[in-house]
Tab-separated table of N, CA and C in Angstrom:
chain	number	residue	atom	x	y	z
A	708	UNK	N	118.357	83.575	83.870
A	708	UNK	CA	118.910	84.492	85.469
A	708	UNK	C	117.752	83.347	85.836
A	709	UNK	N	116.414	83.226	85.359
A	709	UNK	CA	115.192	82.171	86.306
A	709	UNK	C	115.478	81.013	85.798
A	710	UNK	N	115.400	81.083	84.629
A	710	UNK	CA	115.640	79.566	84.780
A	710	UNK	C	117.440	78.915	85.916
A	711	UNK	N	117.990	79.350	86.433
A	711	UNK	CA	119.309	79.285	87.327
A	711	UNK	C	117.446	79.186	88.329
A	712	UNK	N	117.495	79.623	88.747
A	712	UNK	CA	116.621	80.052	90.188
A	712	UNK	C	115.567	78.935	90.154
A	713	UNK	N	114.753	79.321	89.316
A	713	UNK	CA	114.153	77.667	89.070
A	713	UNK	C	114.912	76.384	89.216
A	714	UNK	N	115.652	76.082	88.406
A	714	UNK	CA	116.648	74.714	89.347
A	714	UNK	C	117.423	74.359	90.333
A	715	UNK	N	117.793	76.009	91.264
A	715	UNK	CA	117.983	75.495	92.323
A	715	UNK	C	117.176	74.773	93.180
A	716	UNK	N	117.125	74.083	94.378
A	716	UNK	CA	116.873	73.385	94.966
A	716	UNK	C	116.579	74.128	96.054
A	717	UNK	N	116.243	75.629	96.258
A	717	UNK	CA	116.247	76.581	97.123
A	717	UNK	C	115.346	77.729	96.666
A	718	UNK	N	115.406	77.590	95.801
A	718	UNK	CA	115.384	79.115	94.326
A	718	UNK	C	113.888	80.024	94.822
A	719	UNK	N	113.606	81.144	94.664
A	719	UNK	CA	112.368	81.546	95.413
A	719	UNK	C	112.169	82.219	94.459
A	720	UNK	N	110.547	82.984	94.731
A	720	UNK	CA	110.502	84.490	93.846
A	720	UNK	C	111.156	85.553	94.008
A	721	UNK	N	111.777	85.495	95.435
A	721	UNK	CA	112.481	87.112	95.867
A	721	UNK	C	113.958	87.039	95.092
A	722	UNK	N	113.973	85.532	94.886
A	722	UNK	CA	115.571	85.646	93.781
A	722	UNK	C	115.133	85.982	92.522
A	723	UNK	N	114.252	86.307	91.684
A	723	UNK	CA	114.159	86.319	90.436
A	723	UNK	C	114.411	87.470	89.517
A	724	UNK	N	114.891	87.573	88.581
A	724	UNK	CA	115.377	88.683	88.308
A	724	UNK	C	113.916	90.180	88.349
A	725	UNK	N	112.806	89.567	88.003
A	725	UNK	CA	111.745	90.645	88.509
A	725	UNK	C	111.570	90.873	89.300
A	726	UNK	N	111.483	90.258	90.758
A	726	UNK	CA	111.412	90.626	91.990
A	726	UNK	C	112.755	91.176	92.215
A	727	UNK	N	113.807	91.038	91.540
A	727	UNK	CA	114.986	91.930	92.659
A	727	UNK	C	115.667	93.085	91.987
A	728	UNK	N	114.876	93.172	90.467
A	728	UNK	CA	114.989	94.686	89.654
A	728	UNK	C	114.250	95.627	90.377
A	729	UNK	N	112.430	94.175	90.411
A	729	UNK	CA	111.924	95.412	92.073
A	729	UNK	C	112.314	96.501	92.977
A	730	UNK	N	112.651	94.876	93.974
A	730	UNK	CA	113.765	95.478	95.001
A	730	UNK	C	114.243	96.990	94.333
A	731	UNK	N	115.178	96.587	93.350
A	731	UNK	CA	116.487	97.143	93.990
A	731	UNK	C	116.192	98.761	93.243
A	732	UNK	N	115.112	98.791	92.735
A	732	UNK	CA	114.519	100.034	92.078
A	732	UNK	C	113.904	100.921	93.230
A	733	UNK	N	113.366	99.880	94.596
A	733	UNK	CA	112.447	100.445	94.988
A	733	UNK	C	113.121	100.985	96.070
A	734	UNK	N	114.534	100.034	97.000
A	734	UNK	CA	114.811	100.357	97.494
A	734	UNK	C	116.722	101.229	97.646
A	735	UNK	N	117.344	100.475	96.239
A	735	UNK	CA	118.667	100.738	96.336
A	735	UNK	C	118.770	101.700	94.958
A	736	UNK	N	118.169	102.324	94.071
A	736	UNK	CA	118.223	102.350	92.617
A	736	UNK	C	119.094	103.255	92.861
A	737	UNK	N	119.595	104.255	94.203
A	737	UNK	CA	121.424	104.959	93.006
A	737	UNK	C	122.636	104.662	94.115
A	738	UNK	N	122.619	103.322	94.733
A	738	UNK	CA	123.711	102.754	95.498
A	738	UNK	C	124.428	101.931	94.265
A	739	UNK	N	125.445	101.504	95.222
A	739	UNK	CA	126.364	100.621	94.545
A	739	UNK	C	125.673	99.155	94.729
A	740	UNK	N	126.552	98.268	93.500
A	740	UNK	CA	125.621	96.793	93.661
A	740	UNK	C	127.164	96.663	92.412
A	741	UNK	N	126.383	94.830	92.909
A	741	UNK	CA	126.954	94.305	91.743
A	741	UNK	C	126.550	92.404	91.793
A	742	UNK	N	126.613	92.454	90.329
A	742	UNK	CA	125.631	91.174	89.504
A	742	UNK	C	126.717	89.711	89.346
A	743	UNK	N	126.765	89.194	90.322
A	743	UNK	CA	128.069	88.201	90.094
A	743	UNK	C	127.138	86.849	88.978
A	744	UNK	N	128.234	86.357	87.872
A	744	UNK	CA	127.677	85.060	87.045
A	744	UNK	C	128.394	83.899	87.349
A	745	UNK	N	128.326	83.685	87.618
A	745	UNK	CA	129.512	82.330	87.794
A	745	UNK	C	129.510	80.944	86.413
A	746	UNK	N	129.991	80.991	85.713
A	746	UNK	CA	129.638	79.768	84.893
A	746	UNK	C	130.289	78.820	84.710
A	747	UNK	N	130.490	77.821	84.113
A	747	UNK	CA	131.039	76.646	83.260
A	747	UNK	C	131.891	76.165	81.985
A	748	UNK	N	132.365	77.629	81.258
A	748	UNK	CA	132.307	76.710	80.236
A	748	UNK	C	131.058	78.413	80.020
A	749	UNK	N	130.087	77.882	78.890
A	749	UNK	CA	128.789	78.557	78.942
A	749	UNK	C	127.710	78.537	78.921
A	750	UNK	N	127.887	77.643	80.135
A	750	UNK	CA	126.995	77.241	81.258
A	750	UNK	C	127.059	78.246	82.271
A	751	UNK	N	125.813	79.168	82.819
A	751	UNK	CA	124.977	79.279	84.010
A	751	UNK	C	125.448	78.588	85.181
A	752	UNK	N	125.842	78.634	85.921
A	752	UNK	CA	125.593	77.748	87.258
A	752	UNK	C	125.087	77.999	88.588
A	753	UNK	N	125.657	79.493	88.149
A	753	UNK	CA	125.192	80.409	89.467
A	753	UNK	C	125.290	81.707	89.516
A	754	UNK	N	124.825	82.598	91.038
A	754	UNK	CA	124.791	84.030	90.563
A	754	UNK	C	124.050	84.556	91.728
A	755	UNK	N	124.860	85.555	91.616
A	755	UNK	CA	124.445	86.753	93.474
A	755	UNK	C	124.234	88.090	92.754
A	756	UNK	N	123.164	88.917	93.901
A	756	UNK	CA	123.061	90.509	93.755
A	756	UNK	C	123.858	90.698	95.152
A	757	UNK	N	124.811	91.097	95.152
A	757	UNK	CA	125.922	91.937	96.050
A	757	UNK	C	124.783	93.902	96.351
A	758	UNK	N	124.785	93.916	97.505
A	758	UNK	CA	124.764	95.048	97.355
A	758	UNK	C	126.174	95.998	98.326
A	759	UNK	N	125.930	96.737	98.293
A	759	UNK	CA	127.252	97.582	98.759
A	759	UNK	C	127.432	98.538	99.525
A	760	UNK	N	126.650	98.371	101.050
A	760	UNK	CA	126.709	99.240	101.981
A	760	UNK	C	127.634	99.940	102.508
A	761	UNK	N	128.276	101.103	101.891
A	761	UNK	CA	129.288	101.388	102.216
A	761	UNK	C	129.360	102.298	103.543
A	762	UNK	N	128.000	102.951	103.723
A	762	UNK	CA	127.686	103.834	104.760
A	762	UNK	C	127.214	103.140	105.656
A	763	UNK	N	126.510	101.869	105.605
A	763	UNK	CA	126.198	100.920	107.053
A	763	UNK	C	123.992	101.305	107.201
A	764	UNK	N	124.278	101.371	106.120
A	764	UNK	CA	122.035	101.592	105.149
A	764	UNK	C	121.251	100.454	105.468
A	765	UNK	N	122.197	99.290	105.281
A	765	UNK	CA	120.979	98.030	105.282
A	765	UNK	C	122.088	97.045	107.255
A	766	UNK	N	123.168	97.560	106.989
A	766	UNK	CA	123.331	97.052	108.706
A	766	UNK	C	124.793	97.920	108.782
A	767	UNK	N	126.295	97.757	109.024
A	767	UNK	CA	127.533	98.775	109.552
A	767	UNK	C	128.112	98.729	108.040
A	768	UNK	N	128.251	100.068	108.002
A	768	UNK	CA	129.588	100.428	107.262
A	768	UNK	C	130.485	99.628	106.596
A	769	UNK	N	130.979	99.701	104.969
A	769	UNK	CA	131.647	98.526	104.864
A	769	UNK	C	131.019	96.802	104.674
A	770	UNK	N	129.963	97.266	103.937
A	770	UNK	CA	129.321	96.076	104.309
A	770	UNK	C	129.090	95.208	102.829
A	771	UNK	N	128.890	93.805	102.996
A	771	UNK	CA	127.879	93.644	101.277
A	771	UNK	C	126.992	92.856	101.703
A	772	UNK	N	125.575	93.093	101.310
A	772	UNK	CA	124.702	92.090	101.812
A	772	UNK	C	124.384	92.029	100.390
A	773	UNK	N	122.664	91.505	100.946
A	773	UNK	CA	121.572	90.316	99.531
A	773	UNK	C	120.250	91.812	99.467
A	774	UNK	N	119.647	91.679	98.424
A	774	UNK	CA	118.683	92.720	98.084
A	774	UNK	C	117.733	92.094	99.163
A	775	UNK	N	117.157	92.630	100.218
A	775	UNK	CA	116.345	91.786	100.730
A	775	UNK	C	116.342	92.634	102.217
A	776	UNK	N	114.954	92.601	102.440
A	776	UNK	CA	114.575	93.347	103.507
A	776	UNK	C	113.056	92.563	104.589
A	777	UNK	N	113.244	93.560	105.356
A	777	UNK	CA	112.345	92.534	106.825
A	777	UNK	C	111.221	91.986	106.154
A	778	UNK	N	110.551	92.227	104.754
A	778	UNK	CA	109.395	91.769	104.720
A	778	UNK	C	109.497	90.234	102.903
A	779	UNK	N	110.871	90.623	103.116
A	779	UNK	CA	111.606	89.385	102.439
A	779	UNK	C	111.776	88.027	103.690
A	780	UNK	N	111.147	87.410	103.136
A	780	UNK	CA	111.655	85.009	104.478
A	780	UNK	C	113.124	85.323	104.215
A	781	UNK	N	113.881	85.091	103.005
A	781	UNK	CA	114.397	84.555	102.556
A	781	UNK	C	115.115	84.719	100.815
A	782	UNK	N	116.934	85.145	101.484
A	782	UNK	CA	118.014	85.590	100.037
A	782	UNK	C	118.796	84.617	99.696
A	783	UNK	N	119.502	84.409	98.675
A	783	UNK	CA	120.633	84.107	98.348
A	783	UNK	C	121.169	83.859	97.605
A	784	UNK	N	122.917	82.577	97.268
A	784	UNK	CA	123.080	83.103	95.944
A	784	UNK	C	122.553	81.998	95.648
A	785	UNK	N	122.221	82.136	94.326
A	785	UNK	CA	121.455	80.545	94.259
A	785	UNK	C	122.115	79.939	92.600
A	786	UNK	N	122.032	78.962	92.923
A	786	UNK	CA	123.337	77.758	92.416
A	786	UNK	C	122.930	76.670	91.438
A	787	UNK	N	123.208	76.040	90.623
A	787	UNK	CA	122.283	74.361	89.893
A	787	UNK	C	122.154	73.835	90.909
A	788	UNK	N	121.679	72.733	91.045
A	788	UNK	CA	121.641	71.205	92.058
A	788	UNK	C	123.503	70.698	92.412
A	789	UNK	N	123.656	70.451	93.368
A	789	UNK	CA	124.812	70.058	92.997
A	789	UNK	C	126.580	70.663	93.159
A	790	UNK	N	126.078	71.879	93.094
A	790	UNK	CA	127.141	72.924	92.523
A	790	UNK	C	127.445	74.710	93.303
A	791	UNK	N	126.309	75.088	94.660
A	791	UNK	CA	126.212	75.663	95.144
A	791	UNK	C	127.434	76.266	95.903
A	792	UNK	N	128.315	75.301	96.728
A	792	UNK	CA	129.235	74.960	97.219
A	792	UNK	C	130.391	75.975	96.341
A	793	UNK	N	130.593	75.594	94.788
A	793	UNK	CA	131.338	75.741	94.455
A	793	UNK	C	131.119	77.259	93.670
A	794	UNK	N	130.063	77.765	93.303
A	794	UNK	CA	129.597	79.384	92.980
A	794	UNK	C	129.722	79.365	94.186
A	795	UNK	N	129.115	79.618	95.728
A	795	UNK	CA	129.846	80.341	96.720
A	795	UNK	C	130.520	81.094	96.747
A	796	UNK	N	131.945	79.962	96.829
A	796	UNK	CA	133.451	80.148	97.125
A	796	UNK	C	133.874	80.614	95.854
A	797	UNK	N	133.442	81.034	94.378
A	797	UNK	CA	133.911	81.476	93.383
A	797	UNK	C	133.441	83.283	93.463
A	798	UNK	N	131.938	83.570	94.268
A	798	UNK	CA	131.787	84.860	94.595
A	798	UNK	C	132.326	85.291	95.525
A	799	UNK	N	132.793	84.513	96.371
A	799	UNK	CA	133.121	84.862	97.532
A	799	UNK	C	134.684	85.408	97.349
A	800	UNK	N	135.110	84.953	96.282
A	800	UNK	CA	136.569	84.674	96.476
A	800	UNK	C	136.919	85.792	95.398
A	801	UNK	N	136.007	86.213	94.475
A	801	UNK	CA	136.092	87.613	93.564
A	801	UNK	C	136.142	88.539	94.417
A	802	UNK	N	134.567	88.815	95.251
A	802	UNK	CA	134.515	89.505	96.291
A	802	UNK	C	135.557	90.409	97.017
A	803	UNK	N	136.488	89.113	97.600
A	803	UNK	CA	137.312	89.575	98.522
A	803	UNK	C	138.492	90.110	97.802
A	804	UNK	N	139.111	89.444	96.277
A	804	UNK	CA	139.382	90.484	95.544
A	804	UNK	C	139.685	91.373	95.375
A	805	UNK	N	138.323	92.211	95.250
A	805	UNK	CA	138.187	93.545	94.850
A	805	UNK	C	138.055	94.151	95.605
A	806	UNK	N	137.709	93.797	97.131
A	806	UNK	CA	137.295	94.236	98.717
A	806	UNK	C	137.304	93.527	99.683
A	807	UNK	N	139.237	93.751	99.768
A	807	UNK	CA	139.594	93.135	100.708
A	807	UNK	C	138.995	93.584	102.050
A	808	UNK	N	138.758	94.062	102.706
A	808	UNK	CA	138.345	94.500	103.293
A	808	UNK	C	137.033	94.941	104.072
A	809	UNK	N	136.577	93.930	103.158
A	809	UNK	CA	134.237	94.174	103.590
A	809	UNK	C	134.330	93.401	104.389
A	810	UNK	N	133.185	93.375	105.069
A	810	UNK	CA	132.371	92.439	105.358
A	810	UNK	C	130.888	91.989	105.340
A	811	UNK	N	130.725	90.282	105.131
A	811	UNK	CA	130.379	89.855	104.405
A	811	UNK	C	128.394	89.558	105.508
A	812	UNK	N	126.961	90.357	105.625
A	812	UNK	CA	125.897	90.428	106.061
A	812	UNK	C	125.116	89.660	105.455
A	813	UNK	N	124.502	88.799	106.273
A	813	UNK	CA	123.851	87.519	105.086
A	813	UNK	C	122.939	87.583	105.659
A	814	UNK	N	121.660	88.268	105.044
A	814	UNK	CA	120.253	88.669	106.001
A	814	UNK	C	119.703	88.077	105.140
A	815	UNK	N	119.069	86.699	105.799
A	815	UNK	CA	118.024	85.759	104.732
A	815	UNK	C	118.347	84.577	104.671
A	816	UNK	N	119.428	84.320	105.252
A	816	UNK	CA	119.677	83.069	104.627
A	816	UNK	C	119.232	81.761	106.205
A	817	UNK	N	118.795	80.613	105.280
A	817	UNK	CA	118.335	79.519	106.586
A	817	UNK	C	119.485	79.038	106.956
A	818	UNK	N	119.291	79.121	108.772
A	818	UNK	CA	120.408	78.414	109.023
A	818	UNK	C	120.508	76.713	108.744
A	819	UNK	N	119.797	76.269	108.473
A	819	UNK	CA	119.264	75.166	108.281
A	819	UNK	C	119.373	74.452	106.479
A	820	UNK	N	120.166	75.434	106.106
A	820	UNK	CA	119.982	75.197	104.221
A	820	UNK	C	121.817	75.458	103.946
A	821	UNK	N	121.510	74.443	103.142
A	821	UNK	CA	123.043	73.828	102.504
A	821	UNK	C	123.392	75.328	101.914
A	822	UNK	N	123.077	76.849	101.926
A	822	UNK	CA	123.447	77.524	101.527
A	822	UNK	C	124.209	78.529	102.953
A	823	UNK	N	123.575	77.936	103.965
A	823	UNK	CA	124.550	78.623	104.686
A	823	UNK	C	125.564	77.788	105.457
A	824	UNK	N	126.126	76.427	105.526
A	824	UNK	CA	127.215	75.438	105.690
A	824	UNK	C	127.849	76.289	104.344
A	825	UNK	N	127.959	76.116	102.829
A	825	UNK	CA	128.654	76.207	101.907
A	825	UNK	C	129.017	78.206	101.877
A	826	UNK	N	128.109	78.932	102.704
A	826	UNK	CA	128.680	80.309	102.536
A	826	UNK	C	129.475	79.993	103.702
A	827	UNK	N	129.321	79.730	105.228
A	827	UNK	CA	130.420	79.362	106.156
A	827	UNK	C	131.583	79.142	105.608
A	828	UNK	N	131.916	77.852	105.248
A	828	UNK	CA	132.814	77.345	104.431
A	828	UNK	C	133.731	78.744	103.780
A	829	UNK	N	132.782	79.191	102.872
A	829	UNK	CA	134.246	79.867	101.788
A	829	UNK	C	134.234	81.186	102.012
A	830	UNK	N	133.096	81.360	103.637
A	830	UNK	CA	133.650	82.833	103.964
A	830	UNK	C	135.431	82.205	104.347
A	831	UNK	N	135.194	81.263	105.216
A	831	UNK	CA	136.428	80.563	106.052
A	831	UNK	C	137.482	80.711	105.310
A	832	UNK	N	137.740	80.326	104.028
A	832	UNK	CA	138.765	79.793	103.054
A	832	UNK	C	139.022	81.234	102.283
A	833	UNK	N	138.291	82.346	102.278
A	833	UNK	CA	138.500	83.704	102.004
A	833	UNK	C	138.763	84.805	103.340
A	834	UNK	N	138.976	83.844	104.073
A	834	UNK	CA	139.406	84.792	105.351
A	834	UNK	C	138.280	85.755	105.482
A	835	UNK	N	137.233	85.588	105.112
A	835	UNK	CA	136.367	86.996	104.744
A	835	UNK	C	135.395	86.976	105.662
A	836	UNK	N	135.360	88.648	106.491
A	836	UNK	CA	134.310	88.550	107.760
A	836	UNK	C	132.752	88.209	107.385
A	837	UNK	N	132.022	87.830	108.389
A	837	UNK	CA	130.695	87.714	108.019
A	837	UNK	C	129.889	87.748	109.088
A	838	UNK	N	128.791	87.993	108.957
A	838	UNK	CA	128.142	88.005	110.145
A	838	UNK	C	126.954	87.195	110.077
A	839	UNK	N	126.008	86.562	110.093
A	839	UNK	CA	125.163	85.920	110.100
A	839	UNK	C	123.724	86.554	110.681
A	840	UNK	N	122.774	86.916	109.704
A	840	UNK	CA	121.586	87.320	110.152
A	840	UNK	C	120.637	86.936	110.069
A	841	UNK	N	120.319	86.409	111.410
A	841	UNK	CA	119.045	85.611	111.560
A	841	UNK	C	117.760	86.126	110.926
A	842	UNK	N	116.696	85.700	110.406
A	842	UNK	CA	115.630	86.044	109.588
A	842	UNK	C	115.284	86.509	110.417
A	843	UNK	N	113.488	88.208	110.605
A	843	UNK	CA	113.220	88.291	111.275
A	843	UNK	C	111.926	87.869	110.526
A	844	UNK	N	111.235	87.035	112.164
A	844	UNK	CA	109.341	86.796	111.886
A	844	UNK	C	108.632	88.484	111.733
A	845	UNK	N	108.088	87.944	110.728
A	845	UNK	CA	106.945	89.114	109.908
A	845	UNK	C	105.682	88.631	110.895
A	846	UNK	N	104.869	89.552	111.409
A	846	UNK	CA	103.588	89.623	112.137
A	846	UNK	C	102.889	89.298	111.295
A	847	UNK	N	101.874	88.533	111.016
A	847	UNK	CA	100.776	88.453	109.806
A	847	UNK	C	100.014	88.367	110.211
A	848	UNK	N	98.840	89.238	110.190
A	848	UNK	CA	97.361	89.269	110.969
A	848	UNK	C	96.365	88.510	109.941
A	849	UNK	N	95.831	87.786	109.795
A	849	UNK	CA	94.420	87.070	108.785
A	849	UNK	C	93.131	87.245	109.418
A	850	UNK	N	93.005	87.957	107.826
A	850	UNK	CA	92.058	88.178	108.653
A	850	UNK	C	90.375	87.408	107.794
A	851	UNK	N	89.586	86.992	108.393
A	851	UNK	CA	88.768	86.242	107.427
A	851	UNK	C	87.246	86.468	107.060
A	852	UNK	N	87.261	87.779	108.001
A	852	UNK	CA	86.073	88.497	107.327
A	852	UNK	C	86.538	89.941	106.647
A	853	UNK	N	85.436	90.711	106.257
A	853	UNK	CA	85.512	92.209	105.016
A	853	UNK	C	86.851	92.578	106.295
A	854	UNK	N	87.106	93.720	104.898
A	854	UNK	CA	88.223	94.524	106.030
A	854	UNK	C	87.172	95.713	106.761
A	855	UNK	N	85.997	96.085	106.476
A	855	UNK	CA	85.113	97.041	107.509
A	855	UNK	C	84.911	96.039	108.585
A	856	UNK	N	84.549	94.645	108.842
A	856	UNK	CA	84.312	94.523	109.500
A	856	UNK	C	86.111	93.876	110.379
A	857	UNK	N	86.594	93.724	110.378
A	857	UNK	CA	87.817	93.720	111.020
A	857	UNK	C	87.984	95.357	111.663
A	858	UNK	N	87.094	96.200	111.075
A	858	UNK	CA	88.043	97.002	111.512
A	858	UNK	C	87.184	97.555	113.195
A	859	UNK	N	85.376	97.233	112.461
A	859	UNK	CA	84.803	97.377	113.511
A	859	UNK	C	84.898	96.327	114.775
A	860	UNK	N	85.979	95.466	114.622
A	860	UNK	CA	86.084	94.416	115.916
A	860	UNK	C	87.185	94.979	116.664
A	861	UNK	N	88.134	96.356	116.316
A	861	UNK	CA	88.722	96.638	116.570
A	861	UNK	C	88.429	98.299	118.110
A	862	UNK	N	89.347	98.634	118.397
A	862	UNK	CA	88.826	99.459	119.438
A	862	UNK	C	89.657	100.881	118.523
A	863	UNK	N	88.862	101.522	119.188
A	863	UNK	CA	88.441	103.093	118.376
A	863	UNK	C	90.793	103.285	118.277
A	864	UNK	N	90.960	103.525	119.604
A	864	UNK	CA	92.422	103.709	119.060
A	864	UNK	C	93.456	102.991	117.886
A	865	UNK	N	92.576	101.595	117.791
A	865	UNK	CA	93.973	100.743	116.770
A	865	UNK	C	92.919	101.172	115.909
A	866	UNK	N	92.034	101.523	115.057
A	866	UNK	CA	91.323	101.710	114.282
A	866	UNK	C	91.505	103.020	113.852
A	867	UNK	N	91.978	103.936	114.395
A	867	UNK	CA	92.319	105.110	114.111
A	867	UNK	C	93.961	105.459	114.121
A	868	UNK	N	94.500	104.516	114.497
A	868	UNK	CA	96.004	104.183	113.855
A	868	UNK	C	95.972	104.378	112.371
A	869	UNK	N	94.653	103.189	112.376
A	869	UNK	CA	95.177	102.443	110.715
A	869	UNK	C	94.990	102.890	109.849
A	870	UNK	N	93.892	104.525	110.093
A	870	UNK	CA	93.150	104.814	109.214
A	870	UNK	C	94.619	105.417	108.536
A	871	UNK	N	94.848	106.262	109.858
A	871	UNK	CA	95.967	107.703	110.003
A	871	UNK	C	97.086	107.016	108.972
A	872	UNK	N	97.517	105.742	108.964
A	872	UNK	CA	99.348	105.037	108.552
A	872	UNK	C	98.497	104.988	106.500
A	873	UNK	N	97.493	104.230	107.017
A	873	UNK	CA	96.676	104.379	105.210
A	873	UNK	C	96.882	105.485	104.680
A	874	UNK	N	96.273	106.452	105.487
A	874	UNK	CA	96.285	107.563	104.694
A	874	UNK	C	97.955	108.069	104.434
A	875	UNK	N	98.751	108.172	105.702
A	875	UNK	CA	100.093	108.556	105.002
A	875	UNK	C	100.505	107.901	104.447
A	876	UNK	N	100.142	105.945	103.511
A	876	UNK	CA	100.788	105.635	103.325
A	876	UNK	C	100.474	106.143	100.821
A	877	UNK	N	98.592	106.247	101.127
A	877	UNK	CA	98.280	106.883	100.418
A	877	UNK	C	98.638	108.442	99.406
A	878	UNK	N	99.031	109.083	100.601
A	878	UNK	CA	99.926	110.347	100.292
A	878	UNK	C	101.300	109.903	99.526
A	879	UNK	N	101.521	109.211	100.233
A	879	UNK	CA	103.101	108.550	100.081
A	879	UNK	C	103.379	108.010	98.205
A	880	UNK	N	101.620	107.519	98.143
A	880	UNK	CA	101.802	106.985	96.444
A	880	UNK	C	102.200	106.071	96.809
A	881	UNK	N	102.137	104.979	97.242
A	881	UNK	CA	102.073	103.370	97.669
A	881	UNK	C	101.231	102.605	98.141
A	882	UNK	N	99.971	102.717	97.793
A	882	UNK	CA	99.290	101.999	98.511
A	882	UNK	C	98.400	101.844	96.777
């Protein structure tokens, strides 16, 4: 799988087996999902991890989506160079054959990438209802000093809120 991600012109860390497994363990462990592998003979040419969001937890009910939330800049169906269109078509054809009334929510697929056009075209060929979901820009704060210096530069309310939120994260065991 990771060799496939490495070969993909738009593959990223967020599509590696280790990242997807960690994401699923953290956010989707007891829910339905499918891993689609597309082969040409014995060669793996593409694949997708799809989540079945029957209850609408990540979107609306009866949707299929990608393992992504707002901390991940992009995700998608991965494929070897020059094979993305046929891989997307194979994945979506299979999906529609198994879940004919499903909706596809594409979260994190860049509208300027080949993934976008390939998915739009394959969805149309398969009469699949799909909904693009624009990536969300995640605010980031660049701290050029120490964390303590940064805190001292904030007003009392901000310092108090940050400390409270950090305590809650630590209590939850996620820091």
